[in-house]
PDB file of C-alpha atoms in Angstrom:
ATOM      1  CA  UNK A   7     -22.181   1.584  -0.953  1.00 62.00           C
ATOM      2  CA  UNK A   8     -19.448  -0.562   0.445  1.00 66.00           C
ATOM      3  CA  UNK A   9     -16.676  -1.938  -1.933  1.00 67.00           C
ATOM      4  CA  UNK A  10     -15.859  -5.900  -1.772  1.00 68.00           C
ATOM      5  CA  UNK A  11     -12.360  -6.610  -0.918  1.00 64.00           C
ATOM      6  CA  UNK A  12     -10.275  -8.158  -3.050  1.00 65.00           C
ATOM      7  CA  UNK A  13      -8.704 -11.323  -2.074  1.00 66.00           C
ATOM      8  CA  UNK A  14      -5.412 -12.111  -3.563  1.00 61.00           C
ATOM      9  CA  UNK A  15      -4.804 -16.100  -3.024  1.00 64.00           C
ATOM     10  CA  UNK A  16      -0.953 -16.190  -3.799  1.00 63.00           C
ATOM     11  CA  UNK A  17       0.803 -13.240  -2.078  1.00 58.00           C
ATOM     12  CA  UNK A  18       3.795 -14.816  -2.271  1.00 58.00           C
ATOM     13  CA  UNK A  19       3.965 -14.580  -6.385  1.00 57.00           C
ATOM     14  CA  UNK A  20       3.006 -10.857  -5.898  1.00 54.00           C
ATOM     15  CA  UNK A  21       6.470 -10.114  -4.820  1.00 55.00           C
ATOM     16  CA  UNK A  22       9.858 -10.253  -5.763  1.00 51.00           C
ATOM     17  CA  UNK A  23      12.582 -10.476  -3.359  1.00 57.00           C
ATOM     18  CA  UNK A  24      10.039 -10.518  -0.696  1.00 63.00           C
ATOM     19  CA  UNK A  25       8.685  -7.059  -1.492  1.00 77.00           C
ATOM     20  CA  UNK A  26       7.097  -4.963  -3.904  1.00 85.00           C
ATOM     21  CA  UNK A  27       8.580  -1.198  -3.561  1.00 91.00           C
ATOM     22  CA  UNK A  28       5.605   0.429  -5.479  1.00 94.00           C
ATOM     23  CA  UNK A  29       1.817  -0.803  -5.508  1.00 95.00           C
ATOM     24  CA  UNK A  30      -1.623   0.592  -6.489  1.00 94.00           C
ATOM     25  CA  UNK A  31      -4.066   0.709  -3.474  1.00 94.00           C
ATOM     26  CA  UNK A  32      -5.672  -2.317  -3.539  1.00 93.00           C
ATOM     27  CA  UNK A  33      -2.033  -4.166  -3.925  1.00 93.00           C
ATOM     28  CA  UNK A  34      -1.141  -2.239  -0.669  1.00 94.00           C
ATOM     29  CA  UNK A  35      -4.345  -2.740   1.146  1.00 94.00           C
ATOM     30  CA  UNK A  36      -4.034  -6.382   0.912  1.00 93.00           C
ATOM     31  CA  UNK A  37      -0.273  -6.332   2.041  1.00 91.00           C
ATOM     32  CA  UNK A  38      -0.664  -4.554   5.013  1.00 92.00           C
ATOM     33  CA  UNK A  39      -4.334  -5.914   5.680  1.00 93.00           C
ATOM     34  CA  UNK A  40      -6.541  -2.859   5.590  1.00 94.00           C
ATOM     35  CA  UNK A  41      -8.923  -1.463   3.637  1.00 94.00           C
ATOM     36  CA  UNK A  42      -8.870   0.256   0.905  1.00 95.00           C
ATOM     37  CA  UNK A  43      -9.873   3.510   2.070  1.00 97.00           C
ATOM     38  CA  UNK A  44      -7.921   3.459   5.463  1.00 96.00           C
ATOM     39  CA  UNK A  45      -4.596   2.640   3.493  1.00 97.00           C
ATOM     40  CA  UNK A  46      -5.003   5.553   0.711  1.00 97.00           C
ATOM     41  CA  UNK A  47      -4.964   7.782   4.278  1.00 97.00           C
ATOM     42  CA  UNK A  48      -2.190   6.538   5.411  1.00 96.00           C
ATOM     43  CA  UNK A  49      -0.488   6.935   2.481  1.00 97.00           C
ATOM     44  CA  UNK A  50      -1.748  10.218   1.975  1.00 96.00           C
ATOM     45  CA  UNK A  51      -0.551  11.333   5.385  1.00 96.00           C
ATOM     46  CA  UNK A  52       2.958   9.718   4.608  1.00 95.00           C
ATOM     47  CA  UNK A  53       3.171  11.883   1.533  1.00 96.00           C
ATOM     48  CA  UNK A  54       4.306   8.291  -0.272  1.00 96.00           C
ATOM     49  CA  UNK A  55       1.513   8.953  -3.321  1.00 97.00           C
ATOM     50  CA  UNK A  56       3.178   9.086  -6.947  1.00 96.00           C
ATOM     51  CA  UNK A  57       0.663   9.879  -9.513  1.00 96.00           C
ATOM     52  CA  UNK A  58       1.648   8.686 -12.810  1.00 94.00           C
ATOM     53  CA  UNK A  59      -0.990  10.021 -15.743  1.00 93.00           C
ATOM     54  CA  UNK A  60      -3.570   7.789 -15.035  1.00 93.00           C
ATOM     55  CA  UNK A  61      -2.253   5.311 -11.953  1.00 94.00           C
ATOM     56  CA  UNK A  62      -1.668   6.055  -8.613  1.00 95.00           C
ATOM     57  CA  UNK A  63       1.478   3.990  -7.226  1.00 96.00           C
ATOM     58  CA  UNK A  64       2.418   4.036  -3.491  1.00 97.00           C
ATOM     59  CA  UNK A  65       6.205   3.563  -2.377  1.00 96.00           C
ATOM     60  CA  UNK A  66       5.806   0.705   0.568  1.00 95.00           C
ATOM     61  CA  UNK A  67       8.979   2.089   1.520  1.00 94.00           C
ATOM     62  CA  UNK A  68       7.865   5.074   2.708  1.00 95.00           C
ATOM     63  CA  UNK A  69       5.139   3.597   4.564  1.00 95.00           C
ATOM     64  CA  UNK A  70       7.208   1.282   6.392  1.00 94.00           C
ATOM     65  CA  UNK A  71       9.153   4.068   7.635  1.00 94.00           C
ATOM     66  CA  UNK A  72       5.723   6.164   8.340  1.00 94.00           C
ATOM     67  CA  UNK A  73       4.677   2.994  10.533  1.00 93.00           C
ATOM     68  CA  UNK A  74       7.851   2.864  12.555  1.00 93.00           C
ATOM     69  CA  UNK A  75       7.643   6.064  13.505  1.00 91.00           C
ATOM     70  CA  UNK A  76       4.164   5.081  15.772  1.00 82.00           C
ATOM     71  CA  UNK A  77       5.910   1.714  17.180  1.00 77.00           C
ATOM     72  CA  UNK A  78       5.758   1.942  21.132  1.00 72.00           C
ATOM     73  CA  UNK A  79       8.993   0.982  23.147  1.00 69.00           C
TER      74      UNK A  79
END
């Protein structure tokens, strides 16, 4: 069974200074247009996970550094 996306209309109001440093999932999935499931890999495989009791938050600072790491020159 497929999960809808959710569609945040103001992306802008999301963030302060430009950018949110920690997000849940779906925050992240939507900032970096993915899915849901692709970008809880990602940030599995860029160890940026923080697991709070109940929430799972993801440092965006981590990933950005994850990403650069694939950029071709």
């Amino acid at each position: 069974m497929g999960y809808k996306r959710k569609e945040y209309e103001n992306m802008e109001n999301l963030f302060t200074n430009g950018k949110k440093k920690f997000v849940k999932y779906e925050e992240g999935a939507a900032m970096y247009f993915m899915g849901i499931h692709a970008f809880t890999e990602l940030a599995k495989e860029a160890k940026a996970i923080y697991r709070i009791r109940r929430i799972v938050l993801v440092n965006t600072e981590i990933i950005d550094q994850y990403i650069e790491n694939f950029r071709d020159i």
